[in-house]
Short mmCIF file of C-alpha atoms in Angstrom, two decimals:
data_model
loop_
_atom_site.label_atom_id
_atom_site.label_comp_id
_atom_site.label_asym_id
_atom_site.label_seq_id
_atom_site.Cartn_x
_atom_site.Cartn_y
_atom_site.Cartn_z
CA MET A 26 -2.86 -37.04 121.12
CA LYS A 27 -3.97 -35.76 117.71
CA LYS A 28 -3.60 -39.44 116.51
CA LYS A 29 -5.84 -40.62 118.90
CA GLN A 30 -8.77 -37.97 118.24
CA GLY A 31 -8.10 -39.12 114.50
CA ASN A 32 -9.05 -42.31 115.60
CA ILE A 33 -11.94 -41.53 117.76
CA ILE A 34 -13.11 -39.49 114.57
CA THR A 35 -12.36 -42.14 112.19
CA ASN A 36 -14.20 -44.58 113.95
CA PHE A 37 -17.24 -42.62 114.61
CA LEU A 38 -17.75 -41.89 111.08
CA TYR A 39 -17.44 -45.68 109.89
CA SER A 40 -19.52 -47.11 112.80
CA ARG A 41 -22.28 -48.96 111.28
CA LYS A 42 -24.77 -47.04 114.05
CA THR A 43 -23.41 -43.50 113.17
CA ALA A 44 -22.42 -43.59 109.51
CA PRO A 45 -26.10 -43.81 108.13
CA TYR A 46 -26.79 -40.49 110.12
CA VAL A 47 -23.60 -39.08 108.86
CA PHE A 48 -24.92 -39.82 105.32
CA VAL A 49 -28.55 -38.53 105.83
CA LEU A 50 -27.27 -35.24 107.73
CA PRO A 51 -26.59 -33.04 104.55
CA PHE A 52 -29.79 -33.82 103.27
CA LEU A 53 -31.64 -33.21 106.45
CA LEU A 54 -29.79 -30.10 106.96
CA SER A 55 -30.50 -28.81 103.52
CA PHE A 56 -34.20 -29.33 104.17
CA ALA A 57 -34.23 -27.76 107.18
CA ILE A 58 -32.69 -24.78 105.91
CA PHE A 59 -34.51 -24.43 102.67
CA TRP A 60 -37.89 -25.68 103.17
CA ILE A 61 -38.81 -26.09 107.32
CA TYR A 62 -37.26 -22.35 108.05
CA PRO A 63 -38.55 -20.84 104.87
CA LEU A 64 -42.25 -22.62 105.55
CA CYS A 65 -42.31 -21.74 109.37
CA SER A 66 -41.38 -17.97 108.65
CA THR A 67 -43.83 -17.65 106.00
CA VAL A 68 -46.77 -18.87 108.53
CA ARG A 69 -45.42 -16.50 110.84
CA MET A 70 -45.49 -13.63 108.23
CA SER A 71 -48.91 -14.34 107.04
CA PHE A 72 -50.19 -13.18 110.40
CA TYR A 73 -48.46 -9.99 110.11
CA ASP A 74 -48.10 -6.56 108.09
CA ILE A 75 -44.65 -6.43 107.30
CA ALA A 76 -43.57 -2.86 107.12
CA ALA A 77 -40.16 -0.89 107.40
CA LYS A 78 -40.99 0.26 110.70
CA GLY A 79 -41.74 -3.34 112.11
CA ASP A 80 -44.06 -5.90 111.85
CA VAL A 81 -47.49 -5.61 113.57
CA PHE A 82 -49.39 -8.45 114.34
CA VAL A 83 -53.03 -8.72 112.42
CA GLY A 84 -54.13 -12.04 112.80
CA VAL A 85 -56.21 -13.61 110.28
CA ALA A 86 -56.68 -10.39 108.24
CA ASN A 87 -54.65 -11.27 105.55
CA TYR A 88 -56.62 -14.18 104.69
CA THR A 89 -59.91 -12.20 105.45
CA LYS A 90 -58.86 -10.19 102.76
CA LEU A 91 -57.83 -13.03 100.48
CA LEU A 92 -61.85 -13.90 100.31
CA LYS A 93 -62.72 -10.33 99.28
CA ASP A 94 -59.81 -10.25 96.65
CA SER A 95 -61.26 -10.64 93.33
CA VAL A 96 -57.77 -10.34 91.70
CA PHE A 97 -56.96 -12.99 93.70
CA HIS A 98 -59.78 -15.30 92.86
CA THR A 99 -59.09 -14.61 89.37
CA ALA A 100 -55.43 -15.77 89.53
CA VAL A 101 -56.80 -19.02 91.05
CA PHE A 102 -59.36 -19.42 88.29
CA ASN A 103 -56.51 -19.10 85.83
CA SER A 104 -54.11 -21.27 87.70
CA LEU A 105 -56.69 -23.74 88.12
CA ARG A 106 -58.04 -24.15 84.85
CA TYR A 107 -54.43 -23.95 83.19
CA MET A 108 -53.63 -26.90 85.45
CA ILE A 109 -56.72 -29.17 84.31
CA TYR A 110 -55.64 -28.30 80.52
CA THR A 111 -52.10 -29.43 80.99
CA LEU A 112 -53.20 -32.64 82.79
CA LEU A 113 -55.64 -33.11 79.85
CA LEU A 114 -52.83 -32.47 77.31
CA LEU A 115 -49.22 -33.52 78.82
CA ILE A 116 -50.53 -36.96 80.28
CA PRO A 117 -52.11 -38.65 77.33
CA PHE A 118 -50.06 -37.45 74.36
CA PRO A 119 -46.73 -38.00 75.76
CA LEU A 120 -48.10 -41.68 77.05
CA LEU A 121 -49.18 -42.22 73.36
CA PHE A 122 -45.48 -40.84 71.93
CA ALA A 123 -43.43 -42.87 74.33
CA VAL A 124 -45.87 -46.13 73.23
CA LEU A 125 -44.80 -45.54 69.64
CA MET A 126 -41.27 -44.86 70.21
CA ASP A 127 -41.15 -48.09 72.36
CA SER A 128 -42.81 -50.14 69.11
CA ASN A 129 -41.06 -50.81 65.68
CA TYR A 130 -43.03 -48.46 64.30
CA VAL A 131 -40.91 -45.65 64.46
CA LYS A 132 -37.25 -45.32 62.97
CA ALA A 133 -34.20 -43.13 64.18
CA LYS A 134 -35.66 -43.23 67.75
CA GLY A 135 -32.85 -41.56 69.31
CA VAL A 136 -33.04 -38.32 66.79
CA TRP A 137 -37.07 -38.33 67.45
CA LYS A 138 -36.15 -38.41 71.46
CA ALA A 139 -33.44 -35.52 71.06
CA ILE A 140 -35.91 -33.27 69.01
CA LEU A 141 -39.01 -33.56 71.38
CA TYR A 142 -36.48 -33.22 74.74
CA LEU A 143 -34.39 -30.19 73.25
CA PRO A 144 -37.12 -27.60 73.92
CA ALA A 145 -36.86 -28.89 77.76
CA LEU A 146 -33.27 -27.20 77.76
CA THR A 147 -34.43 -23.95 76.28
CA SER A 148 -34.52 -21.22 78.72
CA VAL A 149 -38.17 -20.27 79.79
CA VAL A 150 -37.07 -16.55 79.33
CA ILE A 151 -36.11 -17.26 75.46
CA SER A 152 -39.08 -19.72 75.09
CA GLY A 153 -41.46 -17.03 76.76
CA THR A 154 -40.08 -14.15 74.39
CA LEU A 155 -40.29 -16.60 71.01
CA PHE A 156 -43.82 -17.37 71.81
CA ARG A 157 -44.68 -13.63 72.30
CA LEU A 158 -43.11 -12.70 69.16
CA MET A 159 -45.07 -15.63 67.44
CA PHE A 160 -48.62 -14.52 68.90
CA SER A 161 -47.98 -10.94 68.52
CA GLU A 162 -51.23 -8.80 67.50
CA TYR A 163 -49.16 -7.15 64.46
CA ASN A 164 -49.55 -8.90 60.67
CA THR A 165 -45.89 -9.58 61.30
CA GLY A 166 -46.49 -12.14 64.18
CA GLN A 167 -46.05 -15.75 62.53
CA MET A 168 -49.43 -16.86 63.79
CA ASN A 169 -50.91 -13.95 61.85
CA VAL A 170 -48.81 -14.76 59.06
CA ILE A 171 -50.48 -18.11 58.91
CA ILE A 172 -54.28 -17.23 59.64
CA ASN A 173 -53.63 -14.37 57.04
CA ALA A 174 -52.23 -17.01 54.38
CA LEU A 175 -55.82 -18.76 55.14
CA GLY A 176 -57.33 -15.67 54.36
CA PHE A 177 -58.62 -14.76 58.01
CA ASP A 178 -58.37 -11.49 59.56
CA SER A 179 -55.09 -10.68 62.05
CA VAL A 180 -56.13 -11.78 65.75
CA LYS A 181 -55.37 -9.87 69.16
CA TRP A 182 -54.02 -13.53 70.53
CA LEU A 183 -52.66 -11.84 73.97
CA LYS A 184 -55.48 -9.94 74.70
CA ASP A 185 -58.10 -12.71 74.12
CA GLN A 186 -58.74 -14.94 77.60
CA HIS A 187 -59.07 -18.14 75.31
CA LEU A 188 -56.78 -17.17 72.49
CA ALA A 189 -54.03 -16.37 75.28
CA MET A 190 -54.68 -19.93 77.01
CA ILE A 191 -54.44 -21.58 73.75
CA ALA A 192 -50.69 -19.44 73.42
CA LEU A 193 -50.09 -20.58 77.26
CA LEU A 194 -51.27 -24.38 76.86
CA LEU A 195 -48.88 -24.24 73.45
CA LEU A 196 -45.55 -23.13 75.38
CA CYS A 197 -46.27 -25.55 78.10
CA CYS A 198 -46.70 -28.85 75.80
CA TRP A 199 -43.81 -27.71 73.59
CA ARG A 200 -41.74 -27.41 76.31
CA TRP A 201 -42.73 -30.40 78.49
CA THR A 202 -44.11 -32.99 76.08
CA GLY A 203 -40.49 -34.70 75.44
CA VAL A 204 -39.85 -34.85 79.48
CA ASN A 205 -43.22 -36.89 80.40
CA MET A 206 -42.50 -39.09 77.33
CA LEU A 207 -39.18 -40.01 78.76
CA TYR A 208 -40.82 -40.50 82.18
CA PHE A 209 -43.26 -43.05 80.29
CA LEU A 210 -40.56 -44.33 78.42
CA SER A 211 -38.66 -45.69 81.48
CA GLY A 212 -41.73 -47.03 82.94
CA LEU A 213 -42.19 -48.83 79.79
CA LYS A 214 -38.82 -50.22 79.73
CA ASN A 215 -39.73 -51.91 82.90
CA ILE A 216 -42.48 -54.07 81.74
CA ASP A 217 -41.74 -57.58 80.82
CA LYS A 218 -42.03 -57.99 76.84
CA ASP A 219 -43.54 -61.61 77.53
CA ILE A 220 -46.61 -60.43 78.89
CA TYR A 221 -47.19 -58.94 75.61
CA GLU A 222 -46.24 -61.73 73.77
CA ALA A 223 -48.45 -63.91 75.73
CA ALA A 224 -51.13 -61.75 75.19
CA GLU A 225 -50.52 -61.96 71.48
CA ILE A 226 -50.90 -65.80 71.40
CA ASP A 227 -54.01 -65.35 73.03
CA GLY A 228 -55.46 -63.02 70.20
CA THR A 229 -55.06 -59.59 72.20
CA THR A 230 -55.51 -56.63 69.95
CA LYS A 231 -53.10 -53.74 70.21
CA LEU A 232 -55.90 -51.54 71.79
CA GLN A 233 -56.68 -53.99 74.42
CA LYS A 234 -52.87 -54.43 75.08
CA PHE A 235 -52.71 -50.91 75.48
CA PHE A 236 -55.51 -50.58 77.61
CA TYR A 237 -55.41 -53.81 80.02
CA ILE A 238 -51.58 -54.24 79.92
CA THR A 239 -49.65 -51.01 79.31
CA VAL A 240 -51.95 -48.65 81.24
CA PRO A 241 -51.99 -50.56 84.26
CA LEU A 242 -48.76 -51.54 84.78
CA LEU A 243 -47.48 -47.98 83.67
CA LYS A 244 -49.95 -46.68 86.75
CA PRO A 245 -46.90 -45.56 88.93
CA THR A 246 -45.22 -43.52 86.40
CA ILE A 247 -48.87 -42.30 85.51
CA ILE A 248 -49.50 -41.16 89.08
CA TYR A 249 -45.68 -39.83 89.33
CA VAL A 250 -46.32 -37.57 86.15
CA LEU A 251 -49.83 -36.25 87.45
CA THR A 252 -48.39 -35.69 91.00
CA ILE A 253 -45.59 -33.00 89.52
CA SER A 254 -48.03 -31.74 86.45
CA VAL A 255 -50.35 -30.68 89.45
CA TYR A 256 -47.83 -28.64 91.29
CA ALA A 257 -46.45 -27.49 87.91
CA GLY A 258 -49.86 -26.33 86.72
CA LEU A 259 -50.34 -24.37 89.94
CA ALA A 260 -46.76 -22.94 90.23
CA MET A 261 -46.65 -21.59 86.44
CA PHE A 262 -45.46 -18.16 86.59
CA LEU A 263 -42.24 -17.32 84.34
CA GLU A 264 -44.00 -18.34 81.09
CA SER A 265 -46.69 -16.42 81.69
CA PHE A 266 -44.41 -13.18 82.88
CA MET A 267 -42.73 -13.70 79.56
CA LEU A 268 -45.40 -14.23 77.31
CA TRP A 269 -46.96 -11.04 78.27
CA ALA A 270 -43.30 -9.18 79.05
CA GLY A 271 -44.00 -8.19 82.58
CA ASN A 272 -46.58 -9.10 85.52
CA SER A 273 -49.43 -7.31 83.54
CA SER A 274 -51.90 -8.84 81.37
CA PRO A 275 -55.35 -7.19 80.11
CA HIS A 276 -58.00 -8.17 82.26
CA ASN A 277 -55.71 -10.22 84.34
CA ILE A 278 -56.30 -13.01 81.62
CA GLY A 279 -52.61 -14.34 82.42
CA LEU A 280 -52.28 -13.78 86.03
CA THR A 281 -51.73 -16.82 88.14
CA ILE A 282 -51.47 -17.69 91.96
CA VAL A 283 -47.76 -17.30 91.70
CA GLY A 284 -48.05 -14.19 89.45
CA TYR A 285 -50.12 -12.45 92.49
CA LEU A 286 -47.81 -13.45 94.91
CA TYR A 287 -45.05 -11.65 93.34
CA LYS A 288 -47.21 -8.39 92.33
CA ARG A 289 -47.89 -8.26 96.17
CA GLY A 290 -44.78 -9.34 97.71
CA ILE A 291 -42.40 -7.87 95.45
CA GLU A 292 -43.71 -4.79 93.04
CA LYS A 293 -45.85 -3.94 96.45
CA ASN A 294 -43.78 -5.06 99.07
CA ASP A 295 -46.74 -6.65 100.82
CA MET A 296 -44.78 -9.70 102.43
CA GLY A 297 -47.45 -10.17 104.81
CA TYR A 298 -50.20 -10.65 102.36
CA ALA A 299 -47.89 -12.33 99.78
CA SER A 300 -47.20 -15.25 102.49
CA ALA A 301 -50.85 -15.97 102.80
CA VAL A 302 -50.99 -16.09 99.00
CA GLY A 303 -48.29 -18.72 99.36
CA LEU A 304 -49.77 -20.59 102.15
CA VAL A 305 -53.31 -20.90 100.30
CA LEU A 306 -51.19 -21.96 96.92
CA LEU A 307 -49.64 -24.89 99.07
CA VAL A 308 -52.61 -25.96 100.71
CA ILE A 309 -54.52 -25.97 97.18
CA ALA A 310 -51.65 -27.97 95.57
CA LEU A 311 -51.41 -30.53 98.93
CA VAL A 312 -55.08 -31.11 98.82
CA ILE A 313 -55.50 -31.62 94.75
CA ASN A 314 -52.79 -34.17 95.20
CA MET A 315 -54.02 -35.70 98.32
CA VAL A 316 -57.12 -36.34 96.47
CA GLN A 317 -55.75 -37.71 93.38
CA LEU A 318 -53.77 -40.08 95.28
CA ILE A 319 -56.10 -41.42 97.42
CA ALA A 320 -58.61 -41.91 94.61
CA ASN A 321 -55.67 -43.66 92.52
CA GLY A 322 -55.23 -46.22 95.70
CA THR A 323 -51.46 -44.88 96.75
CA PHE A 324 -51.99 -45.30 100.03
CA LYS A 325 -53.72 -48.46 100.31
CA LYS A 326 -51.84 -51.30 101.78
CA GLU A 327 -51.16 -54.05 99.78
CA ASP A 328 -52.26 -57.47 100.28
CA ARG A 329 -49.50 -59.91 101.02
#
């Protein structure tokens, strides 16, 4: 009887009709448990006032409150500004570095790749702490040591809106330039070198090859890096949290949407309002990415 049951299970698992579903099942289960269920739960909580005594349905009150919340508006502005700056820095420069690494101008390419990728392996906690010490307002901070050596007075880096953004962007570029460079390098490896040779025969310059061959053929990789960079920019939290040693910065100059979600949900135990903040963040990220994907022609049907 047991042998017969074993044969039934074996035949079921190795069946051509059922095997694909068996292999896909772990992904479907993890997707449902760790993404669909939390999302549905968050949508529900956003319409409630979550309290120890019980949940109270408040309708769209949390969303109405968001429209009048100036601190939330500041967090959205900071996140959008950070996202735009990171897109301007973490797409063109890693692309140029990747092109250089793929050329014959750079020696010891493996060493340079390791140097540029190494910061990504460093914990954000450690990175944020190091940059907080570097941008300290005291004369002992590395950045103040440099500008003092140049004859300038010490600067309170993390108390000025524009200087603080520079610190955040430097931290971001230091950590992620090497990662994006590797993405572009993998895309460059898929470009047929015969295309470049044919272009050279036709007398094409290096700039023309870059703009008319490299960039168009790297479009799928560029779109991918752009998509994940939009999400990463909007979801930034831990870098800011560590740079200011907490979720409080002068005049909220370092407060992001996720930071505000953490402040309301964890620090103030207002999970209903925090759920509304999280859903607004999700909508903003989806809208921006959908717009850029449509603008890039990702959803256009290819001509056969």
